[in-house]
Amino acid sequence: NPPMLFRRAAAAGVDGETQGIGCVVMRDPVVPQNISGTQEQFIPARLLFGIVPQALLDKYNFWQDDNDNIRGYMKEGQGDHYICIRMDDATLLDHQSIEKSLSAKITIVPLEGNIKKRTVTEAMLLLNLLYAPEGTALFSLAQLMARLENLSHVLVWTKNVNANQATDQLSIDLVQLPRLKLTFAARWDAVAMEMRLVSLDHANMFVSNVRNDLVVHLCRGIPHCILLSDPNDELRLLVPGVNAVRPQVASAPFSTELVLCRQDKAWAANMETPYYLFHVHISMSFLHCPTLASA
């Protein structure tokens, strides 16, 4: 059997790990971007497949210091934070000695200093949606977000950075979908006396649990949507602008099945907006298309 690192690579090109010529990239502590205080070694993204979500691998470059701590620095711009990764066993990065599954504790940490516009003000811990216990709020959140985006591009953060077990009391403080440019936060609503997943991109909008027959009929045929509402019970349908392709099925050449291709970079590059927000008519019988593209 191949080493666990290779099995978790998920179709990554790992031929260079066992043959050919490679190089090791190091940088000294005097480099301004190096905040570890020690010499750092560059970690290729392919070595972190299955450990770090693809959303972070796309945005950060990862370096390992002399104490086996791995830090992720933003690829573009200075940034006001960095990603800290602590492996459960530092020797597991050596693919010749991997004999068990890999796991890591990933946190986002704000940088010290006088930074005018901060996007991260306190440290937060990344939660793993893939292994959320069934029946928990995190499991329900994973099912909801899977309608919009691949879980590898959904980042769920908690301020409880000291949590070690899935059974620990965890708050869901921030939900990020970088490719869709969407951000949600869990907020307590004192009027409704319930916790709500509030949109930080659209004022007063939150994920709605309205499920009457009219709404269900309206959403039929759009399984990749979520329903948003405002305090006045006005509904919006949030639909990601992904490419829907018809797969070739030899046994059913005239099949009408569609597959959502979320990895189509050319399609995403030509999109004016990564998602559409449709207004639901008060009769709940049809949608308002705000733009020609959304129609």
Short mmCIF file of C-alpha atoms in Angstrom, two decimals:
data_model
loop_
_atom_site.label_atom_id
_atom_site.label_comp_id
_atom_site.label_asym_id
_atom_site.label_seq_id
_atom_site.Cartn_x
_atom_site.Cartn_y
_atom_site.Cartn_z
CA ASN A 1 0.00 0.00 0.00
CA PRO A 2 1.23 3.54 -0.68
CA PRO A 3 2.19 5.73 2.30
CA MET A 4 -0.68 7.59 3.98
CA LEU A 5 0.65 10.87 2.61
CA PHE A 6 0.23 9.63 -0.96
CA ARG A 7 -3.21 8.14 -0.31
CA ARG A 8 -4.38 11.49 1.03
CA ALA A 9 -2.90 13.42 -1.88
CA ALA A 10 -6.12 12.99 -3.90
CA ALA A 11 -4.76 12.81 -7.45
CA ALA A 12 -1.93 15.22 -6.70
CA GLY A 13 1.25 14.91 -8.75
CA VAL A 14 3.54 13.23 -6.25
CA ASP A 15 5.90 11.50 -8.69
CA GLY A 16 8.60 13.98 -7.78
CA GLU A 17 8.58 12.70 -4.21
CA THR A 18 10.28 9.44 -5.13
CA GLN A 19 12.22 10.26 -8.29
CA GLY A 20 13.72 13.14 -10.19
CA ILE A 21 15.52 16.21 -8.86
CA GLY A 22 14.08 18.48 -6.19
CA CYS A 23 15.26 21.34 -4.03
CA VAL A 24 14.76 22.58 -0.50
CA VAL A 25 13.92 26.26 -0.07
CA MET A 26 15.07 27.86 3.19
CA ARG A 27 14.92 31.42 4.47
CA ASP A 28 16.72 33.12 7.34
CA PRO A 29 15.13 34.91 10.32
CA VAL A 30 16.20 38.27 8.87
CA VAL A 31 13.60 37.97 6.09
CA PRO A 32 10.82 40.48 6.99
CA GLN A 33 8.03 37.96 6.32
CA ASN A 34 9.61 35.40 8.68
CA ILE A 35 8.09 35.94 12.13
CA SER A 36 9.20 32.61 13.64
CA GLY A 37 12.59 33.89 14.80
CA THR A 38 14.27 30.80 13.35
CA GLN A 39 15.19 29.51 9.93
CA GLU A 40 12.13 28.37 7.95
CA GLN A 41 11.72 25.69 5.29
CA PHE A 42 9.15 26.02 2.52
CA ILE A 43 6.43 23.32 2.56
CA PRO A 44 4.90 22.59 -0.88
CA ALA A 45 1.12 22.62 -0.87
CA ARG A 46 0.94 19.04 -2.13
CA LEU A 47 2.43 17.80 1.16
CA LEU A 48 -0.51 19.32 3.03
CA PHE A 49 -3.30 17.85 0.88
CA GLY A 50 -5.85 16.16 3.14
CA ILE A 51 -4.58 18.07 6.18
CA VAL A 52 -5.17 21.71 5.25
CA PRO A 53 -8.33 22.82 3.37
CA GLN A 54 -7.78 23.79 -0.25
CA ALA A 55 -9.14 27.27 0.51
CA LEU A 56 -6.10 27.93 2.73
CA LEU A 57 -3.63 26.30 0.34
CA ASP A 58 -4.82 28.64 -2.42
CA LYS A 59 -4.32 31.77 -0.31
CA TYR A 60 -1.25 31.08 1.81
CA ASN A 61 2.34 29.87 1.45
CA PHE A 62 3.41 27.54 4.25
CA TRP A 63 6.79 27.45 6.01
CA GLN A 64 8.06 25.18 8.81
CA ASP A 65 10.39 26.56 11.49
CA ASP A 66 13.07 24.82 13.55
CA ASN A 67 10.47 23.88 16.20
CA ASP A 68 8.34 22.01 13.63
CA ASN A 69 5.63 24.67 13.72
CA ILE A 70 4.08 25.45 10.34
CA ARG A 71 2.95 28.97 9.51
CA GLY A 72 0.95 30.15 6.55
CA TYR A 73 1.69 33.60 5.16
CA MET A 74 -0.58 35.34 2.66
CA LYS A 75 0.57 35.00 -0.93
CA GLU A 76 -0.58 38.50 -1.84
CA GLY A 77 0.02 41.51 0.38
CA GLN A 78 1.38 41.70 3.91
CA GLY A 79 -1.82 40.77 5.72
CA ASP A 80 -2.66 41.30 9.37
CA HIS A 81 -2.59 37.63 10.39
CA TYR A 82 -1.02 34.25 9.74
CA ILE A 83 -2.12 30.61 9.85
CA CYS A 84 -0.56 28.39 12.53
CA ILE A 85 -0.53 24.60 12.07
CA ARG A 86 0.49 22.20 14.84
CA MET A 87 0.79 18.58 13.78
CA ASP A 88 -0.20 15.83 16.21
CA ASP A 89 3.23 14.31 15.56
CA ALA A 90 6.01 16.25 13.81
CA THR A 91 7.58 13.10 12.38
CA LEU A 92 4.46 12.46 10.31
CA LEU A 93 5.67 14.92 7.68
CA ASP A 94 8.37 12.39 6.80
CA HIS A 95 6.49 10.32 4.19
CA GLN A 96 8.83 7.37 4.72
CA SER A 97 7.61 6.88 8.31
CA ILE A 98 3.89 7.55 8.03
CA GLU A 99 1.97 4.63 9.47
CA LYS A 100 -1.18 6.33 10.75
CA SER A 101 -3.58 9.05 9.70
CA LEU A 102 -2.53 12.68 9.90
CA SER A 103 -4.24 15.40 11.86
CA ALA A 104 -3.44 18.98 12.71
CA LYS A 105 -4.69 21.87 14.80
CA ILE A 106 -5.12 24.94 12.60
CA THR A 107 -5.56 28.42 14.04
CA ILE A 108 -5.63 31.91 12.57
CA VAL A 109 -3.56 34.36 14.60
CA PRO A 110 -3.51 38.18 14.31
CA LEU A 111 -0.13 39.81 13.87
CA GLU A 112 1.13 42.17 16.55
CA GLY A 113 1.78 45.82 15.83
CA ASN A 114 -0.10 48.92 14.77
CA ILE A 115 -2.21 47.83 11.80
CA LYS A 116 -4.87 50.30 10.70
CA LYS A 117 -7.41 48.02 8.99
CA ARG A 118 -7.59 44.61 10.61
CA THR A 119 -9.56 41.70 9.23
CA VAL A 120 -8.61 39.41 12.14
CA THR A 121 -8.72 40.79 15.67
CA GLU A 122 -8.36 37.62 17.75
CA ALA A 123 -7.13 34.06 17.39
CA MET A 124 -9.63 31.45 16.18
CA LEU A 125 -9.54 27.68 15.72
CA LEU A 126 -10.56 25.97 12.47
CA LEU A 127 -13.29 23.34 12.80
CA ASN A 128 -13.35 20.22 10.62
CA LEU A 129 -16.71 19.85 8.90
CA LEU A 130 -15.85 16.44 7.46
CA TYR A 131 -15.84 14.74 10.85
CA ALA A 132 -18.60 16.70 12.58
CA PRO A 133 -20.58 14.35 14.88
CA GLU A 134 -24.05 13.65 13.54
CA GLY A 135 -26.77 15.51 15.38
CA THR A 136 -24.58 18.49 16.27
CA ALA A 137 -24.88 22.09 15.06
CA LEU A 138 -21.61 21.66 13.19
CA PHE A 139 -23.04 18.68 11.29
CA SER A 140 -26.12 20.68 10.31
CA LEU A 141 -23.89 23.55 9.20
CA ALA A 142 -21.85 21.17 7.03
CA GLN A 143 -25.01 19.92 5.30
CA LEU A 144 -26.12 23.51 4.70
CA MET A 145 -22.79 24.78 3.35
CA ALA A 146 -22.40 21.73 1.09
CA ARG A 147 -25.32 23.08 -0.92
CA LEU A 148 -23.34 26.22 -1.75
CA GLU A 149 -19.74 25.08 -1.93
CA ASN A 150 -17.34 22.15 -1.60
CA LEU A 151 -16.40 21.68 2.05
CA SER A 152 -12.73 22.09 1.13
CA HIS A 153 -13.58 25.74 0.45
CA VAL A 154 -15.68 26.33 3.56
CA LEU A 155 -13.82 27.67 6.61
CA VAL A 156 -15.59 27.49 9.98
CA TRP A 157 -13.85 29.20 12.91
CA THR A 158 -14.42 29.17 16.66
CA LYS A 159 -12.98 31.48 19.31
CA ASN A 160 -12.50 28.49 21.62
CA VAL A 161 -8.87 27.97 20.59
CA ASN A 162 -8.20 25.61 23.52
CA ALA A 163 -10.65 22.95 22.35
CA ASN A 164 -9.08 19.53 21.72
CA GLN A 165 -12.00 17.13 21.31
CA ALA A 166 -15.09 17.11 19.10
CA THR A 167 -17.16 16.72 22.26
CA ASP A 168 -15.91 20.05 23.67
CA GLN A 169 -18.33 22.96 23.80
CA LEU A 170 -17.63 24.82 20.58
CA SER A 171 -19.14 28.05 19.35
CA ILE A 172 -19.44 28.65 15.61
CA ASP A 173 -18.25 32.24 15.41
CA LEU A 174 -17.34 32.74 11.76
CA VAL A 175 -18.09 30.94 8.47
CA GLN A 176 -16.13 31.93 5.37
CA LEU A 177 -16.66 30.90 1.75
CA PRO A 178 -13.67 32.55 0.01
CA ARG A 179 -14.52 31.54 -3.57
CA LEU A 180 -18.08 32.87 -3.24
CA LYS A 181 -16.90 35.90 -1.25
CA LEU A 182 -19.48 35.19 1.44
CA THR A 183 -19.12 35.43 5.21
CA PHE A 184 -21.56 34.41 7.94
CA ALA A 185 -21.48 34.70 11.71
CA ALA A 186 -23.53 33.06 14.45
CA ARG A 187 -25.46 35.68 16.42
CA TRP A 188 -28.04 35.35 19.19
CA ASP A 189 -31.37 37.01 18.37
CA ALA A 190 -32.96 38.27 21.56
CA VAL A 191 -36.36 38.81 19.93
CA ALA A 192 -36.70 35.39 18.32
CA MET A 193 -34.80 33.77 21.22
CA GLU A 194 -32.66 31.67 18.90
CA MET A 195 -29.19 31.50 17.42
CA ARG A 196 -29.06 32.67 13.82
CA LEU A 197 -26.48 32.42 11.04
CA VAL A 198 -26.26 36.05 9.96
CA SER A 199 -24.82 37.28 6.68
CA LEU A 200 -22.03 39.83 7.09
CA ASP A 201 -22.30 40.84 3.43
CA HIS A 202 -26.03 41.70 3.36
CA ALA A 203 -27.44 43.79 6.19
CA ASN A 204 -30.15 42.21 8.37
CA MET A 205 -30.14 38.97 6.36
CA PHE A 206 -29.85 35.56 8.00
CA VAL A 207 -30.33 31.92 7.02
CA SER A 208 -34.02 31.07 7.25
CA ASN A 209 -35.64 27.83 8.36
CA VAL A 210 -38.96 28.55 6.63
CA ARG A 211 -40.10 25.34 4.96
CA ASN A 212 -43.73 25.62 3.91
CA ASP A 213 -45.10 23.97 0.77
CA LEU A 214 -44.84 27.15 -1.32
CA VAL A 215 -41.18 27.67 -0.48
CA VAL A 216 -40.33 24.02 -1.08
CA HIS A 217 -42.02 24.16 -4.49
CA LEU A 218 -40.20 27.39 -5.32
CA CYS A 219 -36.79 25.86 -4.54
CA ARG A 220 -37.50 22.69 -6.49
CA GLY A 221 -34.86 22.21 -9.15
CA ILE A 222 -32.36 24.46 -7.33
CA PRO A 223 -30.78 22.10 -4.78
CA HIS A 224 -27.67 24.29 -4.47
CA CYS A 225 -29.48 27.27 -2.94
CA ILE A 226 -30.10 28.50 0.58
CA LEU A 227 -32.92 30.68 1.86
CA LEU A 228 -32.22 34.04 3.50
CA SER A 229 -34.67 36.19 5.41
CA ASP A 230 -34.77 39.59 7.09
CA PRO A 231 -36.60 40.70 10.27
CA ASN A 232 -39.64 41.58 8.13
CA ASP A 233 -39.85 37.97 6.87
CA GLU A 234 -38.92 39.00 3.33
CA LEU A 235 -37.15 36.08 1.67
CA ARG A 236 -34.19 35.90 -0.68
CA LEU A 237 -32.81 32.90 -2.53
CA LEU A 238 -29.00 32.74 -2.54
CA VAL A 239 -27.70 30.74 -5.52
CA PRO A 240 -23.98 30.34 -6.40
CA GLY A 241 -23.15 31.08 -10.02
CA VAL A 242 -21.52 27.74 -10.83
CA ASN A 243 -21.27 26.04 -14.20
CA ALA A 244 -23.89 23.32 -14.68
CA VAL A 245 -22.68 20.68 -17.14
CA ARG A 246 -24.42 17.62 -18.55
CA PRO A 247 -22.25 14.53 -18.06
CA GLN A 248 -21.90 11.99 -20.83
CA VAL A 249 -23.69 8.81 -19.77
CA ALA A 250 -23.19 5.98 -22.24
CA SER A 251 -26.20 4.02 -21.00
CA ALA A 252 -28.45 7.12 -21.12
CA PRO A 253 -27.27 9.43 -23.93
CA PHE A 254 -30.32 11.68 -23.61
CA SER A 255 -30.11 12.06 -19.85
CA THR A 256 -31.10 15.44 -18.41
CA GLU A 257 -28.94 15.05 -15.31
CA LEU A 258 -26.74 18.05 -14.45
CA VAL A 259 -23.51 18.24 -12.47
CA LEU A 260 -22.33 21.44 -10.78
CA CYS A 261 -18.71 22.05 -11.79
CA ARG A 262 -17.38 24.25 -9.00
CA GLN A 263 -13.74 23.88 -10.11
CA ASP A 264 -14.24 25.60 -13.49
CA LYS A 265 -11.77 28.50 -13.10
CA ALA A 266 -12.45 29.89 -16.59
CA TRP A 267 -16.18 30.09 -15.82
CA ALA A 268 -15.52 31.75 -12.44
CA ALA A 269 -13.14 34.30 -14.01
CA ASN A 270 -15.88 35.46 -16.40
CA MET A 271 -18.51 35.83 -13.67
CA GLU A 272 -19.32 39.39 -12.62
CA THR A 273 -20.46 38.10 -9.26
CA PRO A 274 -19.89 34.63 -7.76
CA TYR A 275 -23.52 34.32 -6.61
CA TYR A 276 -27.01 35.68 -7.23
CA LEU A 277 -29.60 36.88 -4.75
CA PHE A 278 -33.18 36.41 -5.97
CA HIS A 279 -36.07 38.22 -4.31
CA VAL A 280 -39.01 35.98 -3.42
CA HIS A 281 -42.35 37.56 -4.22
CA ILE A 282 -44.66 38.06 -1.26
CA SER A 283 -47.01 35.48 -2.77
CA MET A 284 -44.10 32.98 -2.72
CA SER A 285 -45.09 31.89 -6.20
CA PHE A 286 -42.17 33.28 -8.24
CA LEU A 287 -38.75 34.95 -8.04
CA HIS A 288 -37.55 38.41 -9.07
CA CYS A 289 -34.35 38.29 -11.15
CA PRO A 290 -32.30 41.41 -10.28
CA THR A 291 -30.05 41.26 -13.38
CA LEU A 292 -30.01 39.82 -16.86
CA ALA A 293 -27.22 37.42 -15.90
CA SER A 294 -29.25 36.08 -12.96
CA ALA A 295 -32.19 35.38 -15.26
#
